[in-house]
Tab-separated table of C-alpha atoms in Angstrom:
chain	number	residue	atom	x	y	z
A	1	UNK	CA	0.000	0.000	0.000
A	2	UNK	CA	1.444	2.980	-1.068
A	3	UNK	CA	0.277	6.892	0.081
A	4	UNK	CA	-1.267	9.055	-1.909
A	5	UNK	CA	-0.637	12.662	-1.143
A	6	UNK	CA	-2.504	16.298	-1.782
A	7	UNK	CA	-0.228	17.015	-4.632
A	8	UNK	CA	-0.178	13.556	-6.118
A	9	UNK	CA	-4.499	14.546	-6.686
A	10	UNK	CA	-4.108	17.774	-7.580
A	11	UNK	CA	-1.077	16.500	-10.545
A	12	UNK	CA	-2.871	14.019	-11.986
A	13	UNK	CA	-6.389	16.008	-11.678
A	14	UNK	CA	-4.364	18.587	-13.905
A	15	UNK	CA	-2.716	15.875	-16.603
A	16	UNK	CA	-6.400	14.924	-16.861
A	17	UNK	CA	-7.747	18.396	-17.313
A	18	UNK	CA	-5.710	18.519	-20.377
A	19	UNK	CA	-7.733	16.287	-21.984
A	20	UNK	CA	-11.031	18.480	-21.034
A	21	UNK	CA	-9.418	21.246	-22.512
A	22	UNK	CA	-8.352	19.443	-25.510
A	23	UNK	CA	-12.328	17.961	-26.311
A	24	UNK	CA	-13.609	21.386	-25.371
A	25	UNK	CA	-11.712	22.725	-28.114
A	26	UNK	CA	-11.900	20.070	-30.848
A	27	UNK	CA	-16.058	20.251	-29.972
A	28	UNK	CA	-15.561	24.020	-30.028
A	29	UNK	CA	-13.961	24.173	-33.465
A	30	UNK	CA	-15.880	21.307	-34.979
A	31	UNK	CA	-18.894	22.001	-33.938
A	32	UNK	CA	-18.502	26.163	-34.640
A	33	UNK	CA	-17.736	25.046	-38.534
A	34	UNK	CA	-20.809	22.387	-38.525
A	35	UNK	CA	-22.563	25.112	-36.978
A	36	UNK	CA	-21.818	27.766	-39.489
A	37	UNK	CA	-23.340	25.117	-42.054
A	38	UNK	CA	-26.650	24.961	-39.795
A	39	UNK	CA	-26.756	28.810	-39.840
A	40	UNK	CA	-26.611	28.728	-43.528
A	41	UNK	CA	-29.156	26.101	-44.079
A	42	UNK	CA	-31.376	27.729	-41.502
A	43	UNK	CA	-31.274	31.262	-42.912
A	44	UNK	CA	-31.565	29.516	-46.486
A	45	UNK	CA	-34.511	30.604	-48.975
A	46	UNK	CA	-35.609	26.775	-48.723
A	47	UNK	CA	-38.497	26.380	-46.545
A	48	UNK	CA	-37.730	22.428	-46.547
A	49	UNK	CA	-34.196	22.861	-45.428
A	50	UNK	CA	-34.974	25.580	-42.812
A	51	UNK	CA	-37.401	22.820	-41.246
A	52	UNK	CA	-35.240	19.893	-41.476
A	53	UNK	CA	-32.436	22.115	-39.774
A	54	UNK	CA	-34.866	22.772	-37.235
A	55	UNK	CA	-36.006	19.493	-36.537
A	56	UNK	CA	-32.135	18.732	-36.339
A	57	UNK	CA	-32.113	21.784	-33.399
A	58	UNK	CA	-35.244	20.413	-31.738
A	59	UNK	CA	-33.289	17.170	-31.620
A	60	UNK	CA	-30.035	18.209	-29.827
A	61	UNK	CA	-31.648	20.602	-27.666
A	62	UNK	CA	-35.130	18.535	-26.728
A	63	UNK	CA	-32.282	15.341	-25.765
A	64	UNK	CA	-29.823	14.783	-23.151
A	65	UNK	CA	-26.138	15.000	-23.907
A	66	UNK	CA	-26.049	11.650	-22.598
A	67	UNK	CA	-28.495	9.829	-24.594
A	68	UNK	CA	-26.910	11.591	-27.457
A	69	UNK	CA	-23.417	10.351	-26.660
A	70	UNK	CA	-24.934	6.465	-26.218
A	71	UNK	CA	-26.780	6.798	-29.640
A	72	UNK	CA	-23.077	7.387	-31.014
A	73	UNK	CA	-21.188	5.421	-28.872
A	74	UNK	CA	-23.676	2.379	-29.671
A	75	UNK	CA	-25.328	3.132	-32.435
A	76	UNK	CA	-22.754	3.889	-34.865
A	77	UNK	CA	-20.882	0.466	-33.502
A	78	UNK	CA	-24.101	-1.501	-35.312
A	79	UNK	CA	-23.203	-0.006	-39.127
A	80	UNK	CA	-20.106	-1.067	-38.548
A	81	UNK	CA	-17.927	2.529	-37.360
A	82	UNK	CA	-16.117	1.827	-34.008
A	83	UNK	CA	-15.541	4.508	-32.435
A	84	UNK	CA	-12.951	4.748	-29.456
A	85	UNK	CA	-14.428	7.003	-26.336
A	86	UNK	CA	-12.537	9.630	-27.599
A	87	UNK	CA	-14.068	9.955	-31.052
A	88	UNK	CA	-17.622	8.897	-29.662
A	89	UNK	CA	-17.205	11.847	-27.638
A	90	UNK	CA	-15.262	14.549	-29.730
A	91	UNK	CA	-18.279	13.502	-32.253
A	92	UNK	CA	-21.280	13.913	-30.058
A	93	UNK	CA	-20.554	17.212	-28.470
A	94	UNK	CA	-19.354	18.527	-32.154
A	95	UNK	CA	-23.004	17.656	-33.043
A	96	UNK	CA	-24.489	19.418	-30.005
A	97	UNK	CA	-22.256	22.291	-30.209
A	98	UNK	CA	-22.951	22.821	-34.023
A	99	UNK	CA	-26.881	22.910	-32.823
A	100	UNK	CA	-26.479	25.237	-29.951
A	101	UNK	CA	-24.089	27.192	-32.351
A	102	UNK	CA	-26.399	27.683	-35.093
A	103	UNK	CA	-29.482	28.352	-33.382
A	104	UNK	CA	-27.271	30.689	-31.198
A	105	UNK	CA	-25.808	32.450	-34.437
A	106	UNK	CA	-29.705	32.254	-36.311
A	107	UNK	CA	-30.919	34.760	-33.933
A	108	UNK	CA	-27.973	37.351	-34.571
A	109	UNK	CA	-28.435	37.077	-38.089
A	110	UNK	CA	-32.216	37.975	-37.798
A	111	UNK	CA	-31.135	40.629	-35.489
A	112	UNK	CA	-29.521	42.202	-38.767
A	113	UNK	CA	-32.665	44.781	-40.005
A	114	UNK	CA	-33.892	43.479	-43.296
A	115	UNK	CA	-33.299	46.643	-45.132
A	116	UNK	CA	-29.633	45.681	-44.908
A	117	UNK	CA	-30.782	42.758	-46.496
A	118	UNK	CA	-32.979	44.420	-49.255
A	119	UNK	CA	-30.106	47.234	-49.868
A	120	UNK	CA	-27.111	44.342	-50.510
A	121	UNK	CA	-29.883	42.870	-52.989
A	122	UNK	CA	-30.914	45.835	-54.589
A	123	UNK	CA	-26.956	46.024	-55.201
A	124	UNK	CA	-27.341	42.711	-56.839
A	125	UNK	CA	-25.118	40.908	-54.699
A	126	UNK	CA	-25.662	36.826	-54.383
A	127	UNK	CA	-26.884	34.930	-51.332
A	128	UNK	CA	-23.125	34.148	-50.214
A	129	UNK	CA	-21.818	37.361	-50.941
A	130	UNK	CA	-24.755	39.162	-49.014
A	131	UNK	CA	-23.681	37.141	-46.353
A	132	UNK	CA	-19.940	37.227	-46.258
A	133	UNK	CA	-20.270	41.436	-46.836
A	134	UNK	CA	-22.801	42.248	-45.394
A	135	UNK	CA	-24.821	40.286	-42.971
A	136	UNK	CA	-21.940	38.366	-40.977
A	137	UNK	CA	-19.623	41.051	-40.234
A	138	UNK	CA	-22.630	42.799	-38.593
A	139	UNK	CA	-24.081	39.443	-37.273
A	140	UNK	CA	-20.693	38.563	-35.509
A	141	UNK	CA	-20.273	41.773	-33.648
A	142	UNK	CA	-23.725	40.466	-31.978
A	143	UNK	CA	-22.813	36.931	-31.975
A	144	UNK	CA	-19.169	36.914	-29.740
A	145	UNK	CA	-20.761	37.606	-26.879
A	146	UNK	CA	-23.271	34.504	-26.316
A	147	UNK	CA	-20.686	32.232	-28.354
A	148	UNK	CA	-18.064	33.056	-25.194
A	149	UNK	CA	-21.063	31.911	-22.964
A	150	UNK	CA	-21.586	28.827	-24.668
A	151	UNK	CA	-18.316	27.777	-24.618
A	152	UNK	CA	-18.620	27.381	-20.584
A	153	UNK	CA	-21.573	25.380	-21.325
A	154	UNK	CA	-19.463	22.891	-23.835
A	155	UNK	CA	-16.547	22.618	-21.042
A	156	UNK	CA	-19.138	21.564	-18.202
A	157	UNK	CA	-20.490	19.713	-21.541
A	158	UNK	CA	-17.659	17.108	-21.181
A	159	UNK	CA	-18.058	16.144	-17.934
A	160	UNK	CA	-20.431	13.643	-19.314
A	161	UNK	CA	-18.340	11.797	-21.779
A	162	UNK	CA	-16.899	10.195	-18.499
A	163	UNK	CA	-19.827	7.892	-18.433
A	164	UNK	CA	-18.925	6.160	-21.929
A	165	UNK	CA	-14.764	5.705	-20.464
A	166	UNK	CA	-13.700	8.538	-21.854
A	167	UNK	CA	-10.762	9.827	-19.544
A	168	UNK	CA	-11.137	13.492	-18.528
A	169	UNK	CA	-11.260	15.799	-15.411
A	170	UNK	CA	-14.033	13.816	-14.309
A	171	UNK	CA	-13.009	10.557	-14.940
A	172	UNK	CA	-9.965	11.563	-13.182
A	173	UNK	CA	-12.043	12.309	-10.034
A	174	UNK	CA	-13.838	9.343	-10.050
A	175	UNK	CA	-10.775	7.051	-10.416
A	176	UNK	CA	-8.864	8.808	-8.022
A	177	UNK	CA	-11.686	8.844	-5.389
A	178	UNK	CA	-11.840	5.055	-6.036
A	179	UNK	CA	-8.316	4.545	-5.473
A	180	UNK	CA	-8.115	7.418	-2.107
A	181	UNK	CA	-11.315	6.914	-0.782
A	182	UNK	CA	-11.302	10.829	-0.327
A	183	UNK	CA	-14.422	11.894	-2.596
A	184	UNK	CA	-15.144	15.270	-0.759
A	185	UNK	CA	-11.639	16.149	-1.371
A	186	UNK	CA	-11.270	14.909	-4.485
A	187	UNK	CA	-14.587	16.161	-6.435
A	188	UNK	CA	-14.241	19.595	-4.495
A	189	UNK	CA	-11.032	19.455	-6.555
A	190	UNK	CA	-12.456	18.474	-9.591
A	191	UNK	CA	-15.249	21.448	-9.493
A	192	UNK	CA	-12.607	24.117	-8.272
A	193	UNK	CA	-10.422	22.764	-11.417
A	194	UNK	CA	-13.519	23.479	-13.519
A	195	UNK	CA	-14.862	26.692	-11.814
A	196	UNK	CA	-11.095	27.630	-12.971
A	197	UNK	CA	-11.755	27.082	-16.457
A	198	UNK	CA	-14.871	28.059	-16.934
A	199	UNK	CA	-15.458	31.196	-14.665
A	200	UNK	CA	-12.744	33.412	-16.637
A	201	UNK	CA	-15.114	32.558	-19.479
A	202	UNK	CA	-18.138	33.614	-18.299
A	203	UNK	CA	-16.856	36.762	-17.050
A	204	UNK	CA	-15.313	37.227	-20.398
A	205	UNK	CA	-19.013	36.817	-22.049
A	206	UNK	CA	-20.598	38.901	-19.555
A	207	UNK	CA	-18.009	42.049	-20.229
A	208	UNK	CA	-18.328	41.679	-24.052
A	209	UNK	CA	-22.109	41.870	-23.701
A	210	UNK	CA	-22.038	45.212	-21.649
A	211	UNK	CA	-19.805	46.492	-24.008
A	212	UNK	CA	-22.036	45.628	-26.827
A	213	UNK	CA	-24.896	47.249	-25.407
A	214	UNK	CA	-22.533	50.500	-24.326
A	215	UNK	CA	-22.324	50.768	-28.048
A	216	UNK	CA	-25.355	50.862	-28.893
B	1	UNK	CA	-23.983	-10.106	-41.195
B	2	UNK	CA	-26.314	-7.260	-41.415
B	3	UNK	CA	-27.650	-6.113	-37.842
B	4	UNK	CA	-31.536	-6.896	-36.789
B	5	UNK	CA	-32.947	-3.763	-34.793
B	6	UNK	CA	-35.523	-5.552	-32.675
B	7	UNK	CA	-37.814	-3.146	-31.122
B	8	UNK	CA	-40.274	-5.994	-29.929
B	9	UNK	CA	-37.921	-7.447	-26.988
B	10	UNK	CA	-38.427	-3.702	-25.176
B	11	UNK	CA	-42.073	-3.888	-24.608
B	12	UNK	CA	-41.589	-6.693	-21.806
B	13	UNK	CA	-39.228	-3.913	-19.989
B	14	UNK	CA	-42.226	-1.458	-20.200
B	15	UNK	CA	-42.497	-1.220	-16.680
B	16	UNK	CA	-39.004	-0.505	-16.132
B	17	UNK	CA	-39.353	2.063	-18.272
B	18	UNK	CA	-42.496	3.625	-17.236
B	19	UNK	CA	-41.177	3.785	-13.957
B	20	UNK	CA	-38.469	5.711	-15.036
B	21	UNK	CA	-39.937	8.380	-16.752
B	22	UNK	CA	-42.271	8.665	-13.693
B	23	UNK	CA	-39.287	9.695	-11.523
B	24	UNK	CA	-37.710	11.732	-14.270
B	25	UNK	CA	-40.848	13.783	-14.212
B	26	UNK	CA	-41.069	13.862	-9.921
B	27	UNK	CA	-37.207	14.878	-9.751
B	28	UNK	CA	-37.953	17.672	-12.768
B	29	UNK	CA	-41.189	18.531	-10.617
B	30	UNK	CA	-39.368	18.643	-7.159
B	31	UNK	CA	-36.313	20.305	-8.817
B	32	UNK	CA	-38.689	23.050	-10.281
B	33	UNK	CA	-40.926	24.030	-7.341
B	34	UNK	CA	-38.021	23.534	-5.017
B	35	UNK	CA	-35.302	24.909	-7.255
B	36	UNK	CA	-37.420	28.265	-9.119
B	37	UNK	CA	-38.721	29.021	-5.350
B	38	UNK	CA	-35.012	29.654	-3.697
B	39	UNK	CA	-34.376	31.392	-6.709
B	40	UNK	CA	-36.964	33.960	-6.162
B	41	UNK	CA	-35.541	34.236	-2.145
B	42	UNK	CA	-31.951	34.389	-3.827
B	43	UNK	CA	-33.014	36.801	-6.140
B	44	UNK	CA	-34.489	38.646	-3.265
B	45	UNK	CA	-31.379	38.064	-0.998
B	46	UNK	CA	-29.668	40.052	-4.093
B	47	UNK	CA	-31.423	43.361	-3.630
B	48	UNK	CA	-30.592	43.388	-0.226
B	49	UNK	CA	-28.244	46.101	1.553
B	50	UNK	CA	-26.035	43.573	3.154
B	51	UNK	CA	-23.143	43.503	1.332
B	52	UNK	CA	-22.115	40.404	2.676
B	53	UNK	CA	-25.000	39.166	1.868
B	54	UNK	CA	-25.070	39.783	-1.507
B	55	UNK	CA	-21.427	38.335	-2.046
B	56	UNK	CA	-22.747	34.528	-0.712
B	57	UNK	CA	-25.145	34.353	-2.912
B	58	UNK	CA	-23.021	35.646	-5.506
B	59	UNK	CA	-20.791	33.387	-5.366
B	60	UNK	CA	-23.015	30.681	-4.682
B	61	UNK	CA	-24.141	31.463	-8.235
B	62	UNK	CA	-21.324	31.826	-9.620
B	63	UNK	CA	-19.909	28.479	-8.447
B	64	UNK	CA	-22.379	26.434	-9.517
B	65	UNK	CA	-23.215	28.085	-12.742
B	66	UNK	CA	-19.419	27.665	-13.876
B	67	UNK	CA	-19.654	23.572	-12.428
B	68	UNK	CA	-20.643	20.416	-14.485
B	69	UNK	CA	-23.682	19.164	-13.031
B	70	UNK	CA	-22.495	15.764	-12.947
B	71	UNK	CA	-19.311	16.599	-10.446
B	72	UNK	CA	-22.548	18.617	-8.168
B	73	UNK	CA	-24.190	15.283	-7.595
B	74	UNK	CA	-21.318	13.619	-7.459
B	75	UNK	CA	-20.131	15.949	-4.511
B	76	UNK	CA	-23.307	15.897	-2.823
B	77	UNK	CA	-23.736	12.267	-2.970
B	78	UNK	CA	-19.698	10.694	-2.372
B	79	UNK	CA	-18.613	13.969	-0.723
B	80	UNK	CA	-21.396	14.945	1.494
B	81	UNK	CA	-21.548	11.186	3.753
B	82	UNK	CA	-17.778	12.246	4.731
B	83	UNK	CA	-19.212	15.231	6.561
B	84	UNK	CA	-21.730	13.140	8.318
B	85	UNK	CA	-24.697	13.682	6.068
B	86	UNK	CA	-25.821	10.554	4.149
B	87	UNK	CA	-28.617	10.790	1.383
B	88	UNK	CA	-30.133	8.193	-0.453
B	89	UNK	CA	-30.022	8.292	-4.080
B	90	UNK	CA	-33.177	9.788	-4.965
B	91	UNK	CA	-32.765	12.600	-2.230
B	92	UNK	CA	-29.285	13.315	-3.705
B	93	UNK	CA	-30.341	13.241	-7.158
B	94	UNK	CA	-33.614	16.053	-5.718
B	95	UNK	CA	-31.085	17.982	-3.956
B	96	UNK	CA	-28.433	18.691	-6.755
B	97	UNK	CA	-31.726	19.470	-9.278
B	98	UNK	CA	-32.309	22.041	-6.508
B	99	UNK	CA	-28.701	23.592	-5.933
B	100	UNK	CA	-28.421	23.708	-9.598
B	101	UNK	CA	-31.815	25.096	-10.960
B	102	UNK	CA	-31.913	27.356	-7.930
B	103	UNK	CA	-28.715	29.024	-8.550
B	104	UNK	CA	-29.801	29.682	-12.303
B	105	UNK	CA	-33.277	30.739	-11.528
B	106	UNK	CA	-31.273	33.135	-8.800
B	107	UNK	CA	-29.604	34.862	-11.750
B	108	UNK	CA	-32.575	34.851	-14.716
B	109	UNK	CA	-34.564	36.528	-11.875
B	110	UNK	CA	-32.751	38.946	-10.398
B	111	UNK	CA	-32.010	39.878	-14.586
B	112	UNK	CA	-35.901	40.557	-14.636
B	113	UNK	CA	-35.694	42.577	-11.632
B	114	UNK	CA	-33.283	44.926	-13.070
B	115	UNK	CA	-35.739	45.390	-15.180
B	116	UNK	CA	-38.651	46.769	-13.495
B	117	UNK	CA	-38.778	50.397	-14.015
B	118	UNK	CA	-37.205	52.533	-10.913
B	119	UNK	CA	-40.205	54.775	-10.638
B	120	UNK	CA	-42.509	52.174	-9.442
B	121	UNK	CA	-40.202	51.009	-6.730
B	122	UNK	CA	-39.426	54.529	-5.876
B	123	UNK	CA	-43.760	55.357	-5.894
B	124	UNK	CA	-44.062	52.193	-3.645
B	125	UNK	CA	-41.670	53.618	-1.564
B	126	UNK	CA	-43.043	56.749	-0.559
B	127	UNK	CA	-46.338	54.490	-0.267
B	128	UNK	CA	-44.286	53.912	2.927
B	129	UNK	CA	-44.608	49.623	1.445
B	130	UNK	CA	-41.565	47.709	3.552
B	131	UNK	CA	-38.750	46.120	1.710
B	132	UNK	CA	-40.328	42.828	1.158
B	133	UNK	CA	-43.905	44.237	0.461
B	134	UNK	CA	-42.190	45.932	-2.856
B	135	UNK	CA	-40.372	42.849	-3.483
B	136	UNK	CA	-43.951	41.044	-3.413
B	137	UNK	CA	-46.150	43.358	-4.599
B	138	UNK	CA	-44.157	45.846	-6.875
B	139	UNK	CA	-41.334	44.150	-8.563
B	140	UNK	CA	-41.665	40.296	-8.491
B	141	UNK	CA	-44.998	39.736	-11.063
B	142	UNK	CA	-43.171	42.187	-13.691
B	143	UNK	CA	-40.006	40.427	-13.238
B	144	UNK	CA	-41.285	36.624	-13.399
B	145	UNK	CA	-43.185	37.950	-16.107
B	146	UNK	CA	-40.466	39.101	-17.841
B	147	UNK	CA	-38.076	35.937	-17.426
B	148	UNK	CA	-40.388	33.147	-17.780
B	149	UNK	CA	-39.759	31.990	-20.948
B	150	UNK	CA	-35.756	31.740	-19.773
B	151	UNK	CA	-36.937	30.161	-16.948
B	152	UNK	CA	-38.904	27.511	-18.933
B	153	UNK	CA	-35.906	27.177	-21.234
B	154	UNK	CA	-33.674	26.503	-18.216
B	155	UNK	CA	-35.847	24.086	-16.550
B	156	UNK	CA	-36.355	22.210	-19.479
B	157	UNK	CA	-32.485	22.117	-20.023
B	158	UNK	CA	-32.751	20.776	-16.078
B	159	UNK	CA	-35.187	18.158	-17.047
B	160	UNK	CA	-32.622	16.609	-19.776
B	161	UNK	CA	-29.289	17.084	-17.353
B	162	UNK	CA	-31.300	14.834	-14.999
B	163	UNK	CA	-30.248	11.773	-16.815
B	164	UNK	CA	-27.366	11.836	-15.655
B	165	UNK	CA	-28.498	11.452	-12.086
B	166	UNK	CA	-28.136	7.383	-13.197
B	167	UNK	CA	-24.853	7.508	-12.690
B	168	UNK	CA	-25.380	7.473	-8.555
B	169	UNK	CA	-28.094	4.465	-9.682
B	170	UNK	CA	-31.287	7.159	-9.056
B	171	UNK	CA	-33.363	5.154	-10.879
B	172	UNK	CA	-34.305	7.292	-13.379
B	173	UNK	CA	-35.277	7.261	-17.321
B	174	UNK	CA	-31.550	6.589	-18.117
B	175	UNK	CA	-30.969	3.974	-15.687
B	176	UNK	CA	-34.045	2.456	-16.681
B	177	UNK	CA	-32.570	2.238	-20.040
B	178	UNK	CA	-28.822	1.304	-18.682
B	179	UNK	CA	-30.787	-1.348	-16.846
B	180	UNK	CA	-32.636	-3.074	-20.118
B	181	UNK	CA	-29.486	-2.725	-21.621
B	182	UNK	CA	-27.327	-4.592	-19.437
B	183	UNK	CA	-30.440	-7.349	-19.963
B	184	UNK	CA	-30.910	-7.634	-23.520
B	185	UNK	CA	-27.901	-6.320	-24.807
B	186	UNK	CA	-30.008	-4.095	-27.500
B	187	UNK	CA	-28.348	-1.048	-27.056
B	188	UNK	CA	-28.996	1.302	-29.648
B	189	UNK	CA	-32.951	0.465	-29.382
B	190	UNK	CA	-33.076	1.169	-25.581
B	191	UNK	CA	-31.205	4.285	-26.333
B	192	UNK	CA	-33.095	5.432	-29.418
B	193	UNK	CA	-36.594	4.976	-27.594
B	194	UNK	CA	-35.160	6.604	-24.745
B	195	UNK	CA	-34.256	9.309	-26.846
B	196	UNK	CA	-37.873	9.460	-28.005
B	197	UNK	CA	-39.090	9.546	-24.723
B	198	UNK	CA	-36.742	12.654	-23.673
B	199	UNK	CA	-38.170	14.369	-26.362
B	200	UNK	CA	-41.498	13.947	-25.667
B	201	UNK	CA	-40.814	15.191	-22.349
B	202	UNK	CA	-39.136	18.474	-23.311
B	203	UNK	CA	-41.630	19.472	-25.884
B	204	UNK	CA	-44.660	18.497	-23.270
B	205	UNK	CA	-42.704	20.387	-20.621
B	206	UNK	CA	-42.032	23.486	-22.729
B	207	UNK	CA	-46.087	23.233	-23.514
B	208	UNK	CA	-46.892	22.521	-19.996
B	209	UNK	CA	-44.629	25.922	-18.330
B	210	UNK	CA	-45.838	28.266	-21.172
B	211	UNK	CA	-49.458	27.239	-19.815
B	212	UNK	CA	-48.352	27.870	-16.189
B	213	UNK	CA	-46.994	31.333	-17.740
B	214	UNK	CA	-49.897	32.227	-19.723
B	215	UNK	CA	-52.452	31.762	-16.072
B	216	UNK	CA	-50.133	32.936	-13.989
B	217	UNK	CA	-49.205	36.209	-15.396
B	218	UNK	CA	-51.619	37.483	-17.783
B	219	UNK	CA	-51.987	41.146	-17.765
B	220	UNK	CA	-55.247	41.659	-15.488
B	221	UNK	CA	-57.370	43.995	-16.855
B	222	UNK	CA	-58.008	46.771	-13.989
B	223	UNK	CA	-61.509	47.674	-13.367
């Protein structure tokens, strides 16, 4: 039997954290491009793709994150696609993030008057290039603030792939507690290690969106 | 070999699974009235004078707001028994929906309050109303008002982070389906109509709360 000190928690809570950090970010970057393809088909002039992309909203934010990640984890296994925890995982919350992301992104667009919309036309610009001029760059100036916030909501997000074996923060905890015995210490860890990441985040979303409404 | 999906071999589990949606709905249900209601005192608790006050609940907010739900319940149902206070899993599972949804509520409130105009509170004021009679009478209907549909949208988003209350065995929708699946070893079916089921539940929440909102604060019409 061998001791396990303070600082042997708190170094591998951190090695582990890496790995939150690292899905966070694939999710965030994944999921933003996916998500910038739901915007488009959402905003589209097709009625029958801006109602399948909303079904495909309704879906990832009328499910658990959970159920989502054992549809991939499982599901995909019976086609023939296995997928290691990590992959099951980096794909799921790409999928939910590009959902939250869209509809997130959807309501800054709309929050661009129309007669910006009907001016770029009347200038005989295209769909794409209304967008990439004219729309967007007004769009994102809306948009930074509530993407910031989601982001905390992806970190906490990945808490759950621990429950399909992926090994995170979390995982971490629970492995450690398992091997220590010391679960109030260790999982007070584990949220003060997340409170860390997330919290400069949130404060971060909260400044841009008083300085967004200063401007106004 | 191609895979058979075999929906059939759930129905003999449909007890099991009834019984979980039935305490997915009475943790949402405790959660909300439990959770929404110390949000209005925290909310309350907000406007105080007490700075010290104030900062608590502050940070109360803050600290769970900027947690994974998952390491909450965790905490409160590993953590907790090591300070002498030893829950069952269903009271666990009711207690983190509470912390959680009450520190959220705490913050979509107190956003409606800021938005009550300042000449009301100031008129109820030199009405000579006491602190909490303006709280009551004055500010809070505007202010639930005012939040309620980010209030529905956060319970609902409650409702769906309950499934992972399974994980300390609270023998919920997702356990229920963890539970056939261990069984039958149809996975993707017992996850699919689980799904289905979650779905069902959000959209008849999101129904249900805009109905509570529509009685509960309708403009009265003054005679």
């Amino acid at each position: 039997m061998f001791d396990i000190s303070l600082w042997d928690i708190v170094r591998n809570l951190l090695l582990a954290a890496r790995w939150t950090v690292l899905l966070s970010l694939v999710a965030f970057i994944c999921g933003g491009i996916a998500g910038l393809a739901v915007l488009f088909a959402r905003v589209s002039a097709f009625p029958w793709l801006r109602r399948a992309m909303g079904w495909y909203i309704e879906l990832f934010q009328g499910t658990p994150l959970l159920m989502q990640l054992f549809l991939c984890f499982f599901g995909l296994s019976l086609v023939g696609i296995e997928l290691s925890p990590w992959e099951a995982a980096a794909l799921s919350l790409t999928l939910f993030a590009s959902a939250f992301l869209g509809e997130i992104w959807r309501g800054c667009v709309e929050a661009v008057p129309k007669g910006q919309w009907e001016a770029s036309s009347a200038l005989a610009m295209g769909y794409f290039q209304q967008m990439r001029y004219v729309v967007l760059p007004q769009a994102m100036r809306l948009a930074v603030a509530p993407t910031v916030g989601f982001s905390v909501q992806l970190i906490k997000g990945t808490a759950v792939t621990s429950i399909i074996g992926f090994i995170e923060l979390t995982k971490a905890g629970t492995m450690i507690t398992n091997a220590t015995f010391r679960p109030f210490t260790v999982y007070g860890l584990v949220a003060v290690f997340y409170f860390c990441l997330c919290y400069p985040l949130s404060l971060l979303a909260r400044r841009l969106e008083r300085k967004l409404h200063a401007a106004r | 070999m191609a895979y058979q999906f075999d929906f059939g071999s759930l129905w003999e589990y449909r007890g099991v699974i009834a019984d979980g949606v039935g305490l997915t709905i009475r943790l949402t249900a405790v959660g909300t009235v439990a959770g929404v209601g110390l949000g209005i005192a925290g909310a309350f608790a907000r406007t105080s004078r007490s700075p010290a006050l104030k900062a608590a609940v502050g940070a109360y907010v803050e600290f769970i707001r900027n947690t994974p739900f998952l390491i909450q319940l965790f905490f409160i149902f590993f953590g907790l028994p090591v300070l002498g206070v030893k829950l069952s899993e269903w009271q666990a599972a009711s207690l983190a929906m509470v912390v959680n949804l009450a520190a959220y509520s705490t913050e979509i409130i107190r956003a409606g309050i800021q938005a009550v105009p300042k000449g009301q509170i100031e008129a109820a004021e030199a009405l000579a109303m006491s602190r909490l009679q303006i709280f009551r009478h004055v500010i809070l209907g505007p202010a639930m008002r005012k939040v309620w549909p980010a209030l529905s949208s956060q319970i609902v988003i409650v409702m769906l982070g309950s499934s992972v209350c399974s994980q300390i065995a609270a023998e919920e929708l997702t356990y229920a389906a963890n539970f056939i699946q261990s069984r039958n070893f149809r996975a993707f079916e017992v996850y699919f109509v689980s799904t289905g089921l979650y779905l069902i539940l959000a959209v008849g929440l999101r129904a249900l709360l805009k109905l509570v909102g529509w009685s509960l604060f309708r403009r009265r019409r003054h005679v």
